[in-house]
XYZ file of C-alpha atoms in Angstrom:
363
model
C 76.039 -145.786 151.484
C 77.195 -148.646 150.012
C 77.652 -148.843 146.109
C 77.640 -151.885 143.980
C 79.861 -151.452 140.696
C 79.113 -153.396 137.843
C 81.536 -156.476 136.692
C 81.320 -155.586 132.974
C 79.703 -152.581 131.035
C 76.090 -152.715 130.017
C 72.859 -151.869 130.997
C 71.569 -152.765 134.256
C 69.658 -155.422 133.536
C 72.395 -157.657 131.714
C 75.042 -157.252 134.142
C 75.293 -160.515 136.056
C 77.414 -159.179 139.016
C 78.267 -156.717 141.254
C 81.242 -155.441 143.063
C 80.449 -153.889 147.000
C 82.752 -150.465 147.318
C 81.907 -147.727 149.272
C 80.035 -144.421 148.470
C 79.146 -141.173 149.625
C 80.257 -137.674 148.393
C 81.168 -136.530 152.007
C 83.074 -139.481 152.912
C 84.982 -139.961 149.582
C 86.116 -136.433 150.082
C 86.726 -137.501 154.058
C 89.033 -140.814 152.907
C 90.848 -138.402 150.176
C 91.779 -135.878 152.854
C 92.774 -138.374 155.381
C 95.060 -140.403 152.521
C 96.647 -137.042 151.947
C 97.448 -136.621 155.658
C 94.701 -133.971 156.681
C 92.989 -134.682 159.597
C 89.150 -135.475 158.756
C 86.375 -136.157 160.782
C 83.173 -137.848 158.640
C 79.770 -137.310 160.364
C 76.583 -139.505 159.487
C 74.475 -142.425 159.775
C 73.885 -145.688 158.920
C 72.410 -148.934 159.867
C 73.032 -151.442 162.797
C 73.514 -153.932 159.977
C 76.590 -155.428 157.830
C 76.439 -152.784 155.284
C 76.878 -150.326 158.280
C 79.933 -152.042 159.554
C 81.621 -152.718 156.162
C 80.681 -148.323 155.678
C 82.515 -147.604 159.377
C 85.245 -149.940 158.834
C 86.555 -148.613 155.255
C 86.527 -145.525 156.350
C 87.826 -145.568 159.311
C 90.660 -147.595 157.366
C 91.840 -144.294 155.377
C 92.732 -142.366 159.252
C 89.069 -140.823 158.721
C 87.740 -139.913 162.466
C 84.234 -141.888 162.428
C 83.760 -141.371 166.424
C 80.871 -138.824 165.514
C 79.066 -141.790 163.336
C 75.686 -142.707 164.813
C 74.330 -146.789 163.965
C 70.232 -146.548 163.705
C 68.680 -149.823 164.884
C 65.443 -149.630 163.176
C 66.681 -147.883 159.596
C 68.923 -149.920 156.873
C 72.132 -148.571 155.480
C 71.555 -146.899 151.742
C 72.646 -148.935 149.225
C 72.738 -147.796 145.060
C 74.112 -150.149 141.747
C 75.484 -148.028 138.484
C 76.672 -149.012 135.192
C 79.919 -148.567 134.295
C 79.177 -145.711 131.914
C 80.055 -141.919 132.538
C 77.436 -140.423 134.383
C 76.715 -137.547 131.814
C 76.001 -140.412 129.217
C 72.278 -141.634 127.949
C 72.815 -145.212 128.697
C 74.080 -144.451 132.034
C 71.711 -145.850 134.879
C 71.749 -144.983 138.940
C 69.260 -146.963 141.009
C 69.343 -145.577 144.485
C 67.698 -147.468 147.885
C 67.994 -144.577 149.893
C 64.237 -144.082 151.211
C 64.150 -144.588 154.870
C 67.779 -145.264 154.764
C 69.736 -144.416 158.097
C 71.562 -141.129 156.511
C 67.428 -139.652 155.600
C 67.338 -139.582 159.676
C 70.003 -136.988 159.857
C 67.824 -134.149 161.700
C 69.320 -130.759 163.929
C 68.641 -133.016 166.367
C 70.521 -136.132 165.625
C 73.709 -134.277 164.189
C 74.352 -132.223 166.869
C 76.543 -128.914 165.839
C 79.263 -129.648 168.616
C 80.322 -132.650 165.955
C 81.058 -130.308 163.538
C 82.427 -127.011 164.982
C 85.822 -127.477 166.002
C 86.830 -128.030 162.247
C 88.568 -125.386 159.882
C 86.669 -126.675 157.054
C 82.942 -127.778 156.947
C 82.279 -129.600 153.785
C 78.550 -130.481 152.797
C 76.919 -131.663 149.235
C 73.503 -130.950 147.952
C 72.902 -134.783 147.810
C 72.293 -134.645 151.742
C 69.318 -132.393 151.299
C 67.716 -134.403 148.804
C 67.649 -136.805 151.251
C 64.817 -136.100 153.435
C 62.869 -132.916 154.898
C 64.455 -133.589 157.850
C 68.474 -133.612 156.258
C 67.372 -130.477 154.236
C 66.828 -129.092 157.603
C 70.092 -129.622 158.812
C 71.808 -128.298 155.540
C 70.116 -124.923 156.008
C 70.684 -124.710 160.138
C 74.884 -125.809 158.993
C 74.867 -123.175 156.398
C 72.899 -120.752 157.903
C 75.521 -117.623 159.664
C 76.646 -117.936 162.921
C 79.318 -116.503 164.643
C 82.633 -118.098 164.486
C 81.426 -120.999 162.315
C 84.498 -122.722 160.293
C 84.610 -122.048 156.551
C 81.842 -123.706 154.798
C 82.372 -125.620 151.873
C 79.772 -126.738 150.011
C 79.749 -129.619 146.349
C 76.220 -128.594 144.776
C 76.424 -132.223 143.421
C 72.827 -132.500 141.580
C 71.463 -135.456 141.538
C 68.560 -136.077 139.604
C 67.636 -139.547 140.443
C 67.095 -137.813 143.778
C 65.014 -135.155 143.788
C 61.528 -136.135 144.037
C 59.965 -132.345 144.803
C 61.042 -130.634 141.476
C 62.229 -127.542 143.760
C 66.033 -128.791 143.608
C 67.174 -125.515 141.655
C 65.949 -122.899 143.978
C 66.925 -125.584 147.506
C 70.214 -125.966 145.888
C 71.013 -121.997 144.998
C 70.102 -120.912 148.343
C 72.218 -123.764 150.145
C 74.873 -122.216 147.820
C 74.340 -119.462 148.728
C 75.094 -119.668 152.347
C 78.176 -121.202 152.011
C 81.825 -119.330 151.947
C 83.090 -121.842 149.155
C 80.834 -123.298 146.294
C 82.122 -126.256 143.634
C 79.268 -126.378 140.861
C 80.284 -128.183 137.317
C 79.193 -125.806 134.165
C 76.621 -128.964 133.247
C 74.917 -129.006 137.065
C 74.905 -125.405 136.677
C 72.985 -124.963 133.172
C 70.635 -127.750 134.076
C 69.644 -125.843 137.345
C 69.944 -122.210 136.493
C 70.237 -122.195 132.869
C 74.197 -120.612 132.659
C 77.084 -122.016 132.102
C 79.743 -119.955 131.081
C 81.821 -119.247 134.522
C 81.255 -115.485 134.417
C 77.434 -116.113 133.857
C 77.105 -118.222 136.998
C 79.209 -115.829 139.002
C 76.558 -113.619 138.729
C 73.862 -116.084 139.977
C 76.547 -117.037 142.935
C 77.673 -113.583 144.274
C 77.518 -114.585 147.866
C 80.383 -117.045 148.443
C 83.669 -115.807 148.556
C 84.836 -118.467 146.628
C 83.229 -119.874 143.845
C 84.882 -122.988 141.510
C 82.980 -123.851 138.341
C 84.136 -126.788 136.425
C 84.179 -127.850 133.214
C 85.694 -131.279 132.778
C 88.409 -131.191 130.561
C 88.279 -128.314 130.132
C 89.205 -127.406 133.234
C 88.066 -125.059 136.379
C 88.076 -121.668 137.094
C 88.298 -120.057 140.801
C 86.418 -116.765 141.505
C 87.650 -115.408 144.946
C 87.190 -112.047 146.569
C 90.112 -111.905 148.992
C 92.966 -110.255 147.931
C 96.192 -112.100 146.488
C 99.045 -112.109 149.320
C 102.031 -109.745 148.654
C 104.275 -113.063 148.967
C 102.792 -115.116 146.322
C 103.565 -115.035 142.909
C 100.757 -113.291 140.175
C 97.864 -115.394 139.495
C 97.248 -116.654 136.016
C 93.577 -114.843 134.631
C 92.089 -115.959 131.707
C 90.647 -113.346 129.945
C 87.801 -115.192 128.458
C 86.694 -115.873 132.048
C 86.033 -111.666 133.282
C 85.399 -111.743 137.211
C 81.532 -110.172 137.425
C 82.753 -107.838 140.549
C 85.972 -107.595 142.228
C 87.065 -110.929 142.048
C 90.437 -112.378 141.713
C 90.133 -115.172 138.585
C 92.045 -118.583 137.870
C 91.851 -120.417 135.116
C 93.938 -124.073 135.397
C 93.338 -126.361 131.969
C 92.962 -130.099 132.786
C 95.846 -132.570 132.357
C 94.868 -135.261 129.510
C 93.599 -138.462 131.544
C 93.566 -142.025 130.151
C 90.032 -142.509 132.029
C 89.635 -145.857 133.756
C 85.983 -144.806 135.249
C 84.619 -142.029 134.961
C 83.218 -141.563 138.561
C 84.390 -140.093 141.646
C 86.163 -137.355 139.690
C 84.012 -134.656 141.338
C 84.502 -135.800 144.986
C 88.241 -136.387 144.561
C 88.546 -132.628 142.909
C 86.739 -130.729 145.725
C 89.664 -132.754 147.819
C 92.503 -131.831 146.141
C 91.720 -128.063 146.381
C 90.435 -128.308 150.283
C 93.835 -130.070 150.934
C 95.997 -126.826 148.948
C 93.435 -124.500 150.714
C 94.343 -126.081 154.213
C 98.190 -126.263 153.461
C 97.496 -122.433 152.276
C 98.745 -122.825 149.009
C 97.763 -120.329 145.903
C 95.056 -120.090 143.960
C 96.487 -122.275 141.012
C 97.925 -124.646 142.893
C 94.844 -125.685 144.728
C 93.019 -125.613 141.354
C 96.064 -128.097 139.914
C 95.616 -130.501 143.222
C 92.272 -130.237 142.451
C 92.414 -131.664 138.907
C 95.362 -134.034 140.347
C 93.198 -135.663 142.695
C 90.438 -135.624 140.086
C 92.838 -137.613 137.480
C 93.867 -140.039 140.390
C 90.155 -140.985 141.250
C 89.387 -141.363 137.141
C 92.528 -143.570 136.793
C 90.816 -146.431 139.403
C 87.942 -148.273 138.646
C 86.083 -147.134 142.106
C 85.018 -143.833 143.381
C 87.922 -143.149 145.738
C 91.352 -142.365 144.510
C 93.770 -144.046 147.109
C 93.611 -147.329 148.624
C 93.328 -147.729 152.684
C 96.867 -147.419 152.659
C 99.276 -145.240 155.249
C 102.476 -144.031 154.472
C 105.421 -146.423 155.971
C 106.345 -143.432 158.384
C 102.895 -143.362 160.119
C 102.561 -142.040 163.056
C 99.593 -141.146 165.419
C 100.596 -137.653 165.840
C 101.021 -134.954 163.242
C 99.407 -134.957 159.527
C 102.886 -134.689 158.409
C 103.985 -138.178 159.574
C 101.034 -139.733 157.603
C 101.392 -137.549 154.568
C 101.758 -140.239 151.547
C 104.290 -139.865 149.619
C 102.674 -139.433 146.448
C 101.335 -136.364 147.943
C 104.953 -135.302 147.232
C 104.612 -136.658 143.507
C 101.473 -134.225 143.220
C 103.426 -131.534 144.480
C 105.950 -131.465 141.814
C 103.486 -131.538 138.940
C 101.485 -129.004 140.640
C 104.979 -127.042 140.308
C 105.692 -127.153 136.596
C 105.496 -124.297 134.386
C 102.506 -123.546 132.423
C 104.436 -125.174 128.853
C 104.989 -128.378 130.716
C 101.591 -128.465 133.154
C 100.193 -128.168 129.116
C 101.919 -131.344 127.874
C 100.951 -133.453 131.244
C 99.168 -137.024 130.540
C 98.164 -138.889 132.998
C 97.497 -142.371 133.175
C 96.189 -145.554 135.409
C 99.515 -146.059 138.072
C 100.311 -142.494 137.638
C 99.933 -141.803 141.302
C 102.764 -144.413 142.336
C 105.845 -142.033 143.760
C 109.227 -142.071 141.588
C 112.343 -142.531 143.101
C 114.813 -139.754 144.594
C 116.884 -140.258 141.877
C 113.537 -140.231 139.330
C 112.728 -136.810 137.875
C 108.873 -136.528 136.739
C 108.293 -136.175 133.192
C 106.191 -134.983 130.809
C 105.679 -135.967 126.993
């Protein structure tokens, strides 16, 4: 859809003028992955109008694959404003136009499975089923087992404003529930199932074999059943986070953000880790390109982290060649030491790559 941010804080009502960006949990998470030099393929609707163009043409501006994209003639493209305020706040206000938008036509039969099967990673959000009865169909037939389906990730990204039906607890736990890796934030999960601590809503969440509960600055902490490799160095547990079964447990604190807007940060983390989980990194490290990504989308004023901007050594073949190079930068932080990872501050420009010469530092 297509999001209109605010020109100045304030409610609603007083703000005189709007900024068009684009919006959309899947596709943030799509343009992330692509700017990192993952191959991503974002599947979805919208209108045979401008907004629909403007939607296709950002995206597809990041190296995001929109082939599978489908333009409805007789439904609009989804549109919503927001204030500039953090979306946990009172005074912060979400007006959606998403009723018989293009995306509430996404059916089993208008997203056809073939779209989505040759991928290693399947990511979905619980905002699609809020959609429609029809997109709640198609959340349950995607998570649903089948044989040889690719690893299903799935954001339970509550949002109120949307649910209409009052059943979103019980519609979002069993869509979790289905899925082989689950991203809930402590808040989303109190509000829906009444726990928060991670341990608590491990024990609502068995199914997954990964499970990632966040907690803002806190931090996140990963609950995974496979085994640690032989190869790979011992994972950091926290004991005040004890695994309900045979989990494996991270912990990774935060780094200390000088927040620019606080939106977006949820998208962008659920991208860092799927990028460290497809380069087949460690358990911490995804969980520290996680809260990378997460401090690079809260250190812009828009939802998505990077700009539409390709490394200088594109090329059309090989996610290497297009891997930016502050994917690099990332890379080094994510390889400090747990003394200087603790010290890390992050501010707006922070994603712009050093020099060869530059060391990163910490304060």
């Amino acid at each position: 859809m297509v999001t209109f941010l605010p020109a100045r804080p304030g409610r609603l009502a007083d703000v005189p003028a709007f900024t068009r960006a684009i919006g959309g949990a899947e596709s943030n998470v799509a343009c992330a992955l692509a700017a990192a030099g993952h191959r991503a393929r974002w599947v979805g609707r919208v209108g045979r109008d401008g907004f629909g163009d403007h939607l296709v043409e950002t995206i597809a501006g990041y190296g995001v694959d929109v082939g599978a994209v489908r333009r409805d003639p007789h439904r609009p493209t989804g549109v919503y404003f927001r204030t500039a305020t953090d979306r946990a706040a009172d005074a912060h206000e979400v007006v959606y136009y998403r009723a018989g938008s293009a995306a509430s036509a996404m059916s089993p039969a208008t997203v056809p499975y073939s779209s989505l099967a040759d991928a290693r990673i399947l990511h979905l959000t619980g905002i699609t089923a809020a959609l429609s009865a029809d997109c709640l169909a198609l959340m349950r037939e995607l998570t649903a087992p089948r044989p040889g389906r690719p690893l299903v990730s799935f954001d339970v990204n509550h949002r109120p404003g949307l649910w209409r039906r009052g059943d979103a607890a019980e519609v979002l736990l069993d869509l979790a529930r289905g899925a082989d890796l689950v991203f809930v934030g402590a808040d989303e999960a109190e509000a829906l199932w009444g726990v928060a601590d991670p341990a608590e809503v491990r024990a609502v969440l068995p199914e997954p074999a990964g499970l990632v509960v966040k907690a803002g600055g806190e931090g996140a902490v990963l609950f995974e059943r496979s085994a640690p490799r032989a190869d790979t160095a011992p994972r950091a547990v926290a004991p005040r986070f004890p695994a309900p079964r045979a989990d494996t447990v991270t912990h990774v604190p935060a780094p200390r953000v000088d927040v620019v807007a606080p939106v977006g940060a949820g998208d962008a983390f659920a991208a860092g880790f799927l990028s460290g989980t497809l380069r087949g990194l460690d358990a911490r490290a995804r969980l520290r390109h996680g809260h990378l990504m997460a401090a690079a989308a809260l250190t812009v004023a828009g939802d998505l982290a990077l700009p539409p901007a390709r490394h200088p050594d594109t090329t059309p073949h090989g996610a290497a060649a297009r891997r930016p190079s502050w994917i690099d930068h990332a890379d080094r932080l994510t390889a400090l030491d747990e003394a200087a990872w603790g010290t890390l501050h992050l501010g707006p420009g922070w994603t712009v790559h050093p020099g060869p010469d530059q060391e990163v530092r910490t304060p």
